[in-house]
Tab-separated table of C-alpha atoms in Angstrom:
chain	number	residue	atom	x	y	z
M	29	UNK	CA	-9.677	-6.272	31.408
M	30	UNK	CA	-6.206	-6.825	29.949
M	31	UNK	CA	-7.159	-10.419	29.077
M	32	UNK	CA	-10.076	-9.175	26.967
M	33	UNK	CA	-8.008	-6.507	25.255
M	34	UNK	CA	-5.355	-9.028	24.223
M	35	UNK	CA	-7.569	-12.040	23.531
M	36	UNK	CA	-6.397	-13.781	20.375
M	37	UNK	CA	-8.368	-15.410	17.616
M	38	UNK	CA	-6.637	-18.698	16.930
M	39	UNK	CA	-5.695	-19.632	13.398
M	40	UNK	CA	-8.093	-22.585	13.204
M	41	UNK	CA	-11.044	-20.349	14.145
M	42	UNK	CA	-9.980	-17.716	11.611
M	43	UNK	CA	-9.970	-20.298	8.830
M	44	UNK	CA	-13.258	-21.833	10.051
M	45	UNK	CA	-14.970	-18.408	9.840
M	46	UNK	CA	-14.120	-18.229	6.143
M	47	UNK	CA	-16.231	-21.346	5.522
M	48	UNK	CA	-19.528	-19.839	6.703
M	49	UNK	CA	-21.667	-19.706	3.508
M	50	UNK	CA	-22.965	-16.160	3.859
M	51	UNK	CA	-19.521	-14.808	4.817
M	52	UNK	CA	-17.374	-16.862	2.400
M	53	UNK	CA	-15.433	-15.351	-0.483
M	54	UNK	CA	-15.028	-17.043	-3.861
M	55	UNK	CA	-11.598	-18.616	-4.485
M	56	UNK	CA	-10.608	-17.754	-8.055
M	57	UNK	CA	-7.109	-16.220	-8.061
M	58	UNK	CA	-3.792	-17.754	-9.128
M	59	UNK	CA	-0.158	-16.818	-8.471
M	60	UNK	CA	-0.114	-14.928	-11.777
M	61	UNK	CA	-3.217	-12.952	-10.792
M	62	UNK	CA	-1.613	-11.979	-7.483
M	63	UNK	CA	1.662	-10.996	-9.164
M	64	UNK	CA	-0.288	-8.813	-11.600
M	65	UNK	CA	-2.151	-7.227	-8.675
M	66	UNK	CA	1.180	-6.518	-6.962
M	67	UNK	CA	2.764	-4.964	-10.048
M	68	UNK	CA	-0.456	-3.062	-10.728
M	69	UNK	CA	-0.529	-1.356	-7.342
M	70	UNK	CA	3.214	-0.747	-6.953
M	71	UNK	CA	3.886	0.902	-10.331
M	72	UNK	CA	2.150	4.267	-10.300
M	73	UNK	CA	3.409	7.816	-10.703
M	74	UNK	CA	6.334	7.017	-8.410
M	75	UNK	CA	8.374	5.503	-11.225
M	76	UNK	CA	7.706	8.579	-13.401
M	77	UNK	CA	8.240	11.261	-10.728
M	78	UNK	CA	10.212	10.134	-7.669
M	79	UNK	CA	13.187	9.016	-9.750
M	80	UNK	CA	13.995	12.563	-10.838
M	81	UNK	CA	13.120	14.136	-7.482
M	82	UNK	CA	15.456	11.876	-5.516
M	83	UNK	CA	18.266	12.118	-8.090
M	84	UNK	CA	18.206	15.900	-8.278
M	85	UNK	CA	17.774	16.654	-4.582
M	86	UNK	CA	19.480	13.908	-2.589
M	87	UNK	CA	21.410	11.158	-4.404
M	88	UNK	CA	22.452	12.091	-7.941
M	89	UNK	CA	23.018	9.156	-10.333
M	90	UNK	CA	23.418	6.900	-7.257
M	91	UNK	CA	19.614	7.002	-6.916
M	92	UNK	CA	19.669	3.554	-8.533
M	93	UNK	CA	21.345	2.290	-5.339
M	94	UNK	CA	18.593	4.006	-3.327
M	95	UNK	CA	16.016	1.935	-5.177
M	96	UNK	CA	17.991	-1.215	-4.367
M	97	UNK	CA	18.066	-0.269	-0.657
M	98	UNK	CA	14.341	0.569	-0.605
M	99	UNK	CA	13.617	-2.711	-2.368
M	100	UNK	CA	15.649	-4.582	0.244
M	101	UNK	CA	13.670	-2.936	3.067
M	102	UNK	CA	10.446	-3.980	1.368
M	103	UNK	CA	11.835	-7.481	0.831
M	104	UNK	CA	12.328	-7.870	4.603
M	105	UNK	CA	8.665	-7.006	5.146
M	106	UNK	CA	7.609	-9.136	2.169
M	107	UNK	CA	9.254	-12.242	3.655
M	108	UNK	CA	7.254	-11.732	6.854
M	109	UNK	CA	4.019	-11.135	4.933
M	110	UNK	CA	4.636	-14.264	2.852
M	111	UNK	CA	4.905	-16.494	5.941
M	112	UNK	CA	1.762	-15.112	7.520
M	113	UNK	CA	-0.292	-15.134	4.331
M	114	UNK	CA	0.579	-18.792	3.726
M	115	UNK	CA	-0.098	-19.729	7.361
M	116	UNK	CA	-3.274	-17.677	7.863
M	117	UNK	CA	-4.864	-17.444	4.363
M	118	UNK	CA	-7.664	-15.150	5.515
M	119	UNK	CA	-8.792	-11.725	4.252
M	120	UNK	CA	-7.538	-8.768	6.241
M	121	UNK	CA	-3.755	-8.922	5.809
M	122	UNK	CA	-1.906	-7.359	8.762
M	123	UNK	CA	-5.158	-7.034	10.739
M	124	UNK	CA	-5.826	-10.779	10.622
M	125	UNK	CA	-2.178	-11.638	11.310
M	126	UNK	CA	-2.022	-9.473	14.427
M	127	UNK	CA	-5.379	-10.836	15.698
M	128	UNK	CA	-3.855	-14.333	15.676
M	129	UNK	CA	-0.670	-13.309	17.471
M	130	UNK	CA	-0.818	-9.983	19.337
M	131	UNK	CA	-4.471	-9.846	20.419
M	132	UNK	CA	-7.693	-7.984	19.756
M	133	UNK	CA	-6.709	-4.418	20.663
M	134	UNK	CA	-3.484	-4.496	18.605
M	135	UNK	CA	-5.491	-6.070	15.752
M	136	UNK	CA	-8.075	-3.318	15.958
M	137	UNK	CA	-5.293	-0.721	15.995
M	138	UNK	CA	-3.682	-2.079	12.822
M	139	UNK	CA	-7.081	-2.553	11.155
M	140	UNK	CA	-8.053	1.026	11.918
M	141	UNK	CA	-4.672	2.109	10.592
M	142	UNK	CA	-5.249	0.178	7.345
M	143	UNK	CA	-8.702	1.745	6.939
M	144	UNK	CA	-7.052	5.169	6.904
M	145	UNK	CA	-4.101	4.091	4.757
M	146	UNK	CA	-6.078	2.377	2.001
M	147	UNK	CA	-9.117	4.674	1.909
M	148	UNK	CA	-7.066	7.856	1.844
M	149	UNK	CA	-4.629	6.286	-0.608
M	150	UNK	CA	-7.470	5.445	-2.981
M	151	UNK	CA	-8.850	8.994	-2.817
M	152	UNK	CA	-5.471	10.643	-3.355
M	153	UNK	CA	-4.601	8.364	-6.282
M	154	UNK	CA	-8.002	9.039	-7.890
M	155	UNK	CA	-7.356	12.790	-7.664
M	156	UNK	CA	-3.913	12.287	-9.226
M	157	UNK	CA	-5.473	10.272	-12.064
M	158	UNK	CA	-8.020	13.030	-12.602
M	159	UNK	CA	-5.187	15.547	-12.930
M	160	UNK	CA	-3.614	13.559	-15.787
M	161	UNK	CA	-6.964	13.227	-17.567
M	162	UNK	CA	-7.626	16.962	-17.161
M	163	UNK	CA	-4.240	17.645	-18.759
M	164	UNK	CA	-4.977	15.350	-21.695
M	165	UNK	CA	-8.422	16.911	-22.191
M	166	UNK	CA	-6.917	20.404	-22.113
M	167	UNK	CA	-4.459	19.386	-24.831
M	168	UNK	CA	-7.414	18.347	-26.983
M	169	UNK	CA	-9.249	21.607	-26.310
M	170	UNK	CA	-11.871	20.118	-23.983
M	171	UNK	CA	-12.443	21.854	-20.659
M	172	UNK	CA	-14.697	20.770	-17.806
M	173	UNK	CA	-16.708	23.418	-15.907
M	174	UNK	CA	-14.809	24.838	-12.918
M	175	UNK	CA	-17.467	23.468	-10.534
M	176	UNK	CA	-16.679	19.910	-11.702
M	177	UNK	CA	-12.920	20.285	-12.061
M	178	UNK	CA	-11.864	19.639	-8.465
M	179	UNK	CA	-10.773	21.735	-5.508
M	180	UNK	CA	-7.432	22.898	-6.935
M	181	UNK	CA	-7.946	26.275	-8.595
M	182	UNK	CA	-11.701	26.405	-7.881
M	183	UNK	CA	-12.953	29.744	-6.513
M	184	UNK	CA	-16.243	28.375	-5.204
M	185	UNK	CA	-17.817	24.943	-5.217
M	186	UNK	CA	-15.378	22.474	-6.681
M	187	UNK	CA	-16.134	18.769	-7.068
M	188	UNK	CA	-13.737	16.493	-8.938
M	189	UNK	CA	-16.259	14.590	-11.032
M	190	UNK	CA	-13.602	12.519	-12.821
M	191	UNK	CA	-12.013	11.259	-9.585
M	192	UNK	CA	-15.401	10.356	-8.119
M	193	UNK	CA	-16.518	8.639	-11.324
M	194	UNK	CA	-13.337	6.529	-11.432
M	195	UNK	CA	-13.867	5.281	-7.874
M	196	UNK	CA	-17.512	4.389	-8.534
M	197	UNK	CA	-16.634	2.544	-11.760
M	198	UNK	CA	-13.930	0.515	-10.017
M	199	UNK	CA	-16.335	-0.210	-7.152
M	200	UNK	CA	-18.768	-1.767	-9.644
M	201	UNK	CA	-15.985	-3.900	-11.143
M	202	UNK	CA	-14.967	-5.173	-7.697
M	203	UNK	CA	-18.564	-6.047	-6.818
M	204	UNK	CA	-18.958	-8.139	-9.979
M	205	UNK	CA	-16.105	-10.419	-8.991
M	206	UNK	CA	-12.405	-10.891	-8.335
M	207	UNK	CA	-11.796	-12.768	-11.591
M	208	UNK	CA	-13.237	-9.904	-13.619
M	209	UNK	CA	-11.122	-7.495	-11.574
M	210	UNK	CA	-8.061	-9.643	-12.270
M	211	UNK	CA	-8.727	-9.643	-16.020
M	212	UNK	CA	-9.185	-5.870	-16.139
M	213	UNK	CA	-6.042	-5.432	-14.065
M	214	UNK	CA	-4.040	-7.778	-16.312
M	215	UNK	CA	-4.884	-5.759	-19.418
M	216	UNK	CA	-4.133	-2.402	-17.793
M	217	UNK	CA	-0.923	-3.636	-16.140
M	218	UNK	CA	0.215	-5.036	-19.494
M	219	UNK	CA	-0.201	-1.600	-21.088
M	220	UNK	CA	1.539	0.097	-18.161
M	221	UNK	CA	4.550	-2.229	-18.131
M	222	UNK	CA	4.830	-1.922	-21.931
M	223	UNK	CA	5.061	1.871	-21.585
M	224	UNK	CA	7.772	1.517	-18.924
M	225	UNK	CA	9.751	-0.907	-21.101
M	226	UNK	CA	9.486	1.421	-24.117
M	227	UNK	CA	10.814	4.262	-21.952
M	228	UNK	CA	13.742	2.131	-20.758
M	229	UNK	CA	14.663	0.783	-24.197
M	230	UNK	CA	14.214	4.080	-26.052
M	231	UNK	CA	15.943	6.087	-23.343
M	232	UNK	CA	18.957	3.777	-23.409
M	233	UNK	CA	19.840	5.118	-26.894
M	234	UNK	CA	20.166	8.660	-25.492
M	235	UNK	CA	22.361	7.835	-22.484
M	236	UNK	CA	25.656	9.753	-22.194
M	237	UNK	CA	28.378	8.369	-19.926
M	238	UNK	CA	29.424	11.878	-18.831
M	239	UNK	CA	26.075	12.355	-17.094
M	240	UNK	CA	26.992	9.660	-14.556
M	241	UNK	CA	29.974	11.676	-13.233
M	242	UNK	CA	30.155	12.073	-10.323
M	243	UNK	CA	28.109	8.964	-9.602
M	244	UNK	CA	27.973	9.904	-5.886
M	245	UNK	CA	28.071	13.745	-5.641
M	246	UNK	CA	29.858	15.428	-2.709
M	247	UNK	CA	27.854	15.576	0.529
M	248	UNK	CA	25.902	18.742	1.331
M	249	UNK	CA	24.637	19.064	4.955
M	250	UNK	CA	21.103	20.347	5.527
M	251	UNK	CA	20.517	22.896	8.289
M	252	UNK	CA	18.310	21.811	11.190
M	253	UNK	CA	14.902	23.439	11.656
M	254	UNK	CA	12.018	23.465	14.144
M	255	UNK	CA	8.941	23.351	11.902
M	256	UNK	CA	6.423	20.535	12.157
M	257	UNK	CA	7.113	19.946	8.482
M	258	UNK	CA	10.640	18.839	9.410
M	259	UNK	CA	11.353	15.105	9.840
M	260	UNK	CA	10.616	13.823	13.351
M	261	UNK	CA	14.209	12.596	13.718
M	262	UNK	CA	15.396	16.147	13.095
M	263	UNK	CA	13.176	17.584	15.857
M	264	UNK	CA	14.095	14.819	18.307
M	265	UNK	CA	17.866	14.779	17.868
M	266	UNK	CA	18.627	18.014	16.011
M	267	UNK	CA	19.982	15.962	13.127
M	268	UNK	CA	18.968	16.466	9.514
M	269	UNK	CA	19.640	14.057	6.650
M	270	UNK	CA	22.423	14.987	4.267
M	271	UNK	CA	21.959	15.683	0.600
M	272	UNK	CA	24.204	13.655	-1.663
M	273	UNK	CA	27.222	11.691	-0.470
M	274	UNK	CA	26.815	8.176	0.901
M	275	UNK	CA	24.198	9.285	3.446
M	276	UNK	CA	22.284	10.970	0.642
M	277	UNK	CA	21.761	7.536	-0.911
M	278	UNK	CA	20.010	6.371	2.280
M	279	UNK	CA	18.035	9.625	2.534
M	280	UNK	CA	16.858	9.119	-1.043
M	281	UNK	CA	15.904	5.540	-0.153
M	282	UNK	CA	13.389	6.911	2.371
M	283	UNK	CA	11.938	9.036	-0.444
M	284	UNK	CA	11.753	6.424	-3.197
M	285	UNK	CA	10.524	3.788	-0.714
M	286	UNK	CA	7.035	5.146	-1.217
M	287	UNK	CA	7.149	4.107	-4.864
M	288	UNK	CA	7.064	0.500	-3.557
M	289	UNK	CA	4.022	0.883	-1.333
M	290	UNK	CA	1.231	-1.534	-2.179
M	291	UNK	CA	2.722	-5.026	-2.385
M	292	UNK	CA	1.229	-5.766	1.051
M	293	UNK	CA	-2.249	-5.398	-0.496
M	294	UNK	CA	-1.637	-8.752	-2.213
M	295	UNK	CA	-1.960	-10.413	1.202
M	296	UNK	CA	-5.534	-9.094	1.563
M	297	UNK	CA	-6.572	-11.383	-1.323
M	298	UNK	CA	-5.250	-14.568	0.324
M	299	UNK	CA	-8.739	-15.844	1.102
M	300	UNK	CA	-9.758	-15.551	-2.554
M	301	UNK	CA	-6.749	-17.506	-3.845
M	302	UNK	CA	-7.133	-21.107	-4.974
M	303	UNK	CA	-3.847	-22.260	-3.418
M	304	UNK	CA	-2.857	-19.495	-0.976
M	305	UNK	CA	-0.086	-21.454	0.754
M	306	UNK	CA	1.848	-21.610	-2.523
M	307	UNK	CA	0.572	-18.688	-4.576
M	308	UNK	CA	0.468	-15.774	-2.087
M	309	UNK	CA	4.231	-15.878	-1.312
M	310	UNK	CA	4.902	-16.110	-5.058
M	311	UNK	CA	2.639	-13.153	-5.769
M	312	UNK	CA	4.143	-10.949	-3.056
M	313	UNK	CA	7.808	-11.689	-3.759
M	314	UNK	CA	7.400	-11.928	-7.543
M	315	UNK	CA	5.746	-8.525	-7.894
M	316	UNK	CA	8.376	-6.927	-5.655
M	317	UNK	CA	11.279	-8.361	-7.684
M	318	UNK	CA	9.741	-7.248	-11.007
M	319	UNK	CA	9.070	-3.709	-9.809
M	320	UNK	CA	12.506	-3.295	-8.212
M	321	UNK	CA	14.174	-4.315	-11.490
M	322	UNK	CA	12.039	-1.833	-13.469
M	323	UNK	CA	12.694	0.987	-10.980
M	324	UNK	CA	16.464	0.477	-11.061
M	325	UNK	CA	16.466	0.356	-14.872
M	326	UNK	CA	14.422	3.567	-15.149
M	327	UNK	CA	16.666	5.412	-12.668
M	328	UNK	CA	19.808	4.383	-14.576
M	329	UNK	CA	18.317	5.520	-17.890
M	330	UNK	CA	16.948	8.894	-16.753
M	331	UNK	CA	20.168	9.941	-14.970
M	332	UNK	CA	22.118	8.898	-18.068
M	333	UNK	CA	19.876	10.857	-20.440
M	334	UNK	CA	20.174	14.134	-18.561
M	335	UNK	CA	22.549	15.488	-15.914
M	336	UNK	CA	20.983	14.897	-12.480
M	337	UNK	CA	21.246	18.592	-11.581
M	338	UNK	CA	19.153	19.496	-14.656
M	339	UNK	CA	16.319	17.007	-14.056
M	340	UNK	CA	12.891	18.481	-13.436
M	341	UNK	CA	11.006	17.590	-10.276
M	342	UNK	CA	7.473	17.546	-11.712
M	343	UNK	CA	8.009	15.316	-14.766
M	344	UNK	CA	11.655	14.179	-14.945
M	345	UNK	CA	11.216	11.373	-17.480
M	346	UNK	CA	9.032	13.353	-19.853
M	347	UNK	CA	11.299	16.409	-19.658
M	348	UNK	CA	14.410	14.271	-20.149
M	349	UNK	CA	13.009	13.078	-23.481
M	350	UNK	CA	12.116	16.656	-24.406
M	351	UNK	CA	15.703	17.698	-23.630
M	352	UNK	CA	16.963	15.080	-26.091
M	353	UNK	CA	14.633	16.355	-28.796
M	354	UNK	CA	11.943	13.655	-28.556
M	355	UNK	CA	8.829	15.294	-27.047
M	356	UNK	CA	6.548	12.550	-28.413
M	357	UNK	CA	7.643	10.289	-25.568
M	358	UNK	CA	6.355	12.845	-23.049
M	359	UNK	CA	2.790	12.123	-24.169
M	360	UNK	CA	3.424	8.378	-23.966
M	361	UNK	CA	4.729	8.744	-20.407
M	362	UNK	CA	1.678	10.791	-19.367
M	363	UNK	CA	-0.556	8.105	-20.882
M	364	UNK	CA	1.358	5.389	-18.980
M	365	UNK	CA	1.036	7.325	-15.720
M	366	UNK	CA	-2.725	7.769	-16.166
M	367	UNK	CA	-3.198	4.081	-17.003
M	368	UNK	CA	-0.984	3.091	-14.089
M	369	UNK	CA	-3.013	5.059	-11.573
M	370	UNK	CA	-6.188	3.246	-12.627
M	371	UNK	CA	-4.919	-0.105	-11.342
M	372	UNK	CA	-3.362	1.466	-8.244
M	373	UNK	CA	-6.737	2.943	-7.336
M	374	UNK	CA	-8.630	-0.315	-7.919
M	375	UNK	CA	-6.261	-2.516	-5.931
M	376	UNK	CA	-6.131	-0.090	-3.007
M	377	UNK	CA	-9.943	-0.131	-2.974
M	378	UNK	CA	-9.819	-3.931	-3.110
M	379	UNK	CA	-7.531	-4.075	-0.076
M	380	UNK	CA	-9.643	-1.538	1.800
M	381	UNK	CA	-12.875	-3.480	1.304
M	382	UNK	CA	-11.255	-6.779	2.392
M	383	UNK	CA	-9.842	-5.336	5.621
M	384	UNK	CA	-13.214	-3.740	6.426
M	385	UNK	CA	-14.943	-7.033	5.591
M	386	UNK	CA	-12.632	-9.015	7.912
M	387	UNK	CA	-13.153	-6.594	10.803
M	388	UNK	CA	-16.905	-6.742	10.242
M	389	UNK	CA	-16.905	-10.555	10.175
M	390	UNK	CA	-15.145	-10.512	13.547
M	391	UNK	CA	-17.797	-8.183	14.976
M	392	UNK	CA	-15.449	-5.248	15.589
M	393	UNK	CA	-17.467	-3.357	12.967
M	394	UNK	CA	-21.192	-3.977	12.239
M	395	UNK	CA	-21.727	-7.550	10.978
M	396	UNK	CA	-24.130	-6.212	8.347
M	397	UNK	CA	-21.124	-5.437	6.133
M	398	UNK	CA	-19.665	-8.952	6.288
M	399	UNK	CA	-22.291	-10.612	4.064
M	400	UNK	CA	-21.139	-11.659	0.605
M	401	UNK	CA	-23.123	-11.337	-2.607
M	402	UNK	CA	-25.220	-14.505	-3.230
M	403	UNK	CA	-24.035	-14.713	-6.857
M	404	UNK	CA	-20.625	-13.036	-7.092
M	405	UNK	CA	-19.392	-14.100	-3.598
M	406	UNK	CA	-17.807	-10.696	-3.047
M	407	UNK	CA	-18.190	-8.438	0.038
M	408	UNK	CA	-20.531	-6.166	-1.877
M	409	UNK	CA	-21.949	-4.226	1.075
M	410	UNK	CA	-18.594	-3.071	2.410
M	411	UNK	CA	-17.308	-2.468	-1.130
M	412	UNK	CA	-20.277	-0.257	-2.065
M	413	UNK	CA	-20.180	1.650	1.237
M	414	UNK	CA	-16.473	2.376	0.976
M	415	UNK	CA	-16.673	3.110	-2.746
M	416	UNK	CA	-19.337	5.778	-2.217
M	417	UNK	CA	-17.537	7.340	0.769
M	418	UNK	CA	-14.159	7.395	-1.014
M	419	UNK	CA	-15.762	8.823	-4.180
M	420	UNK	CA	-17.131	11.731	-2.139
M	421	UNK	CA	-13.773	12.241	-0.380
M	422	UNK	CA	-11.921	12.134	-3.703
M	423	UNK	CA	-14.347	14.647	-5.157
M	424	UNK	CA	-13.597	17.206	-2.471
M	425	UNK	CA	-9.920	16.406	-1.828
M	426	UNK	CA	-6.942	18.405	-3.065
M	427	UNK	CA	-3.515	16.769	-3.212
M	428	UNK	CA	-1.530	17.774	-0.111
M	429	UNK	CA	0.450	16.378	2.795
M	430	UNK	CA	-2.457	13.996	3.493
M	431	UNK	CA	-0.766	11.521	1.163
M	432	UNK	CA	2.004	11.104	3.756
M	433	UNK	CA	-0.532	9.485	6.094
M	434	UNK	CA	-0.602	6.585	3.632
M	435	UNK	CA	3.137	6.161	4.072
M	436	UNK	CA	3.208	6.127	7.872
M	437	UNK	CA	0.259	3.725	7.945
M	438	UNK	CA	2.036	1.291	5.640
M	439	UNK	CA	5.272	1.356	7.627
M	440	UNK	CA	3.355	0.828	10.867
M	441	UNK	CA	1.712	-2.245	9.329
M	442	UNK	CA	5.125	-3.565	8.226
M	443	UNK	CA	6.460	-3.342	11.782
M	444	UNK	CA	3.414	-5.065	13.289
M	445	UNK	CA	3.543	-7.971	10.819
M	446	UNK	CA	7.257	-8.516	11.500
M	447	UNK	CA	6.635	-8.632	15.263
M	448	UNK	CA	3.707	-10.995	14.723
M	449	UNK	CA	5.935	-13.505	12.908
M	450	UNK	CA	8.251	-13.724	15.913
M	451	UNK	CA	5.377	-14.071	18.386
M	452	UNK	CA	3.452	-16.716	16.421
M	453	UNK	CA	6.644	-18.745	15.949
M	454	UNK	CA	6.900	-18.941	19.766
M	455	UNK	CA	3.216	-19.415	20.638
M	456	UNK	CA	2.277	-21.761	17.775
M	457	UNK	CA	5.377	-23.633	16.577
M	458	UNK	CA	3.064	-26.517	15.550
M	459	UNK	CA	1.288	-24.585	12.774
M	460	UNK	CA	1.958	-25.814	9.228
M	461	UNK	CA	3.871	-23.103	7.382
M	462	UNK	CA	4.047	-23.479	3.605
M	463	UNK	CA	6.519	-20.585	3.533
M	464	UNK	CA	8.904	-19.781	6.378
M	465	UNK	CA	10.630	-16.433	6.798
M	466	UNK	CA	14.378	-17.164	6.870
M	467	UNK	CA	16.673	-16.249	9.780
M	468	UNK	CA	13.962	-15.584	12.370
M	469	UNK	CA	14.167	-13.444	14.498
M	470	UNK	CA	16.920	-11.568	12.601
M	471	UNK	CA	14.908	-10.773	9.448
M	472	UNK	CA	11.757	-9.599	11.325
M	473	UNK	CA	13.848	-7.463	13.708
M	474	UNK	CA	15.655	-5.859	10.770
M	475	UNK	CA	12.266	-5.227	9.143
M	476	UNK	CA	10.986	-3.456	12.274
M	477	UNK	CA	14.122	-1.315	12.574
M	478	UNK	CA	14.078	-0.376	8.886
M	479	UNK	CA	10.389	0.572	9.052
M	480	UNK	CA	10.904	2.681	12.186
M	481	UNK	CA	13.861	4.429	10.577
M	482	UNK	CA	11.803	5.444	7.554
M	483	UNK	CA	8.912	6.513	9.801
M	484	UNK	CA	11.263	8.832	11.713
M	485	UNK	CA	12.132	10.515	8.416
M	486	UNK	CA	8.490	11.553	7.938
M	487	UNK	CA	7.350	15.060	8.976
M	488	UNK	CA	6.286	15.574	12.572
M	489	UNK	CA	2.870	16.854	11.473
M	490	UNK	CA	2.249	13.497	9.795
M	491	UNK	CA	2.861	11.788	13.141
M	492	UNK	CA	0.437	14.235	14.784
M	493	UNK	CA	-2.347	13.485	12.295
M	494	UNK	CA	-1.674	9.776	12.640
M	495	UNK	CA	-1.942	10.008	16.455
M	496	UNK	CA	-5.287	11.832	16.200
M	497	UNK	CA	-6.687	9.155	13.871
M	498	UNK	CA	-5.523	6.409	16.242
M	499	UNK	CA	-7.148	8.184	19.201
M	500	UNK	CA	-10.464	8.244	17.325
M	501	UNK	CA	-10.006	4.529	16.671
M	502	UNK	CA	-9.564	3.736	20.358
M	503	UNK	CA	-12.820	5.586	21.142
M	504	UNK	CA	-14.701	3.555	18.495
M	505	UNK	CA	-13.234	0.285	19.787
M	506	UNK	CA	-14.164	0.851	23.426
M	507	UNK	CA	-17.640	2.165	22.592
M	508	UNK	CA	-18.532	-0.532	20.040
M	509	UNK	CA	-15.920	-3.085	18.974
M	510	UNK	CA	-14.941	-4.473	22.379
M	511	UNK	CA	-18.497	-5.412	23.365
M	512	UNK	CA	-19.594	-6.634	19.902
M	513	UNK	CA	-16.532	-8.738	19.180
M	514	UNK	CA	-17.413	-12.343	18.270
M	515	UNK	CA	-14.772	-13.501	20.731
M	516	UNK	CA	-16.558	-11.564	23.470
M	517	UNK	CA	-19.935	-13.056	22.517
M	518	UNK	CA	-18.824	-16.694	22.354
M	519	UNK	CA	-16.100	-16.676	24.991
M	520	UNK	CA	-12.431	-16.395	24.195
M	521	UNK	CA	-9.095	-18.062	24.630
M	522	UNK	CA	-6.615	-15.970	26.627
M	523	UNK	CA	-3.661	-14.595	24.707
M	524	UNK	CA	-0.896	-17.138	24.248
M	525	UNK	CA	-3.195	-20.115	24.922
M	526	UNK	CA	-4.534	-20.928	21.469
M	527	UNK	CA	-6.039	-24.412	21.465
M	528	UNK	CA	-4.250	-27.046	19.413
M	529	UNK	CA	-6.092	-28.547	16.457
M	530	UNK	CA	-7.726	-31.902	17.137
M	531	UNK	CA	-5.611	-34.929	16.420
């Protein structure tokens, strides 16, 4: 039984499956397209909100160093993703990588994890986008009926029609084709980055040097507690992160890290890239470098405009401009946040549909959803199914701690990919690798440790929800996936014995 649970799908077979006409995706993306996708999904409300939250509560002006640390943690994972995406240029990202190295059950586990991460992330982002649009409409004197305004504040039936409509519109764009999606994303990302640059440049004129003192405020210990809302590391060891001081910088890094989530989605588009061996690593690393630079610049500007202790938590950038007597920029920032969430939502939905498509093509989910559109060459069945389901979820979802499930799912994927790099280096040293992660196994091990550390800083109730979702996944796998797997139907190669390509 263990040999079937850990049977691996060799790299050659993974690539061969992508060439089946009815299951093949159209290759139309370039390195620039992938970089735009990466920037589009990373820059969301995090850059407009988390900067002030982390500065005021945990790090002070040194929050800029927290962004550097969080970026470095992501860079460790990005180097591992870049090697795998260039070696196994197949849809599915971490799911496909783990299938080629760890085996079927671990692959199913990470795939099931990604289904939760990306689907829930799409729904939560759509609800956040709807909130910004509601605010803009209210400013113009337009008000939607309570029944169509969402769950928050509704006394009876409440369906967020704007969130659902956004998801359905983006679903239609993704069905039409990746190149169309890339063009739409390029325009929206251009607007979003322009807004961020205007904020940085304009804000620089209102910076006061006195606001940077002290750059690292004195440490303030946080009392331990026993609630499930407390970080898991606190419940396990009775230790709570400090606010401010040097340790506060690292605590803030675990907070602002979630503003970087999304670059891994670039790897899900590897199969639709014209030259994946060259362009996917460029897209992953390029988007991460650009976003880290923008995040650091924004954090330096906002803590220089207003004393960190006076920053607001809800809208720090907008309120900082109001405090300097320039409220017009607050509207611009809200517009940038709303535009930014549009691309975040679309690219998360893109990643979700590709992971689902890859699992379906392997037989772990019904093969019906692995057929591509005869004209657009996109996985239209899985895209439409997920789009409709997520639209319904977004319509009835209120923003809450559910968003933290996205974070733990991402970090879990990071750790699995890093381990997979080490394993595939040992089991298949002969594979051509267009990009090689440096200092293996040091970099992957550091990536695993950094991911685990940030996971331990998440609330215990998030771990509990995550465990329940994983348990449901195991039930689905043993009732359906294990017996319908294509490896099970055509025979399999035991783990660690991948056949070598023919000479």
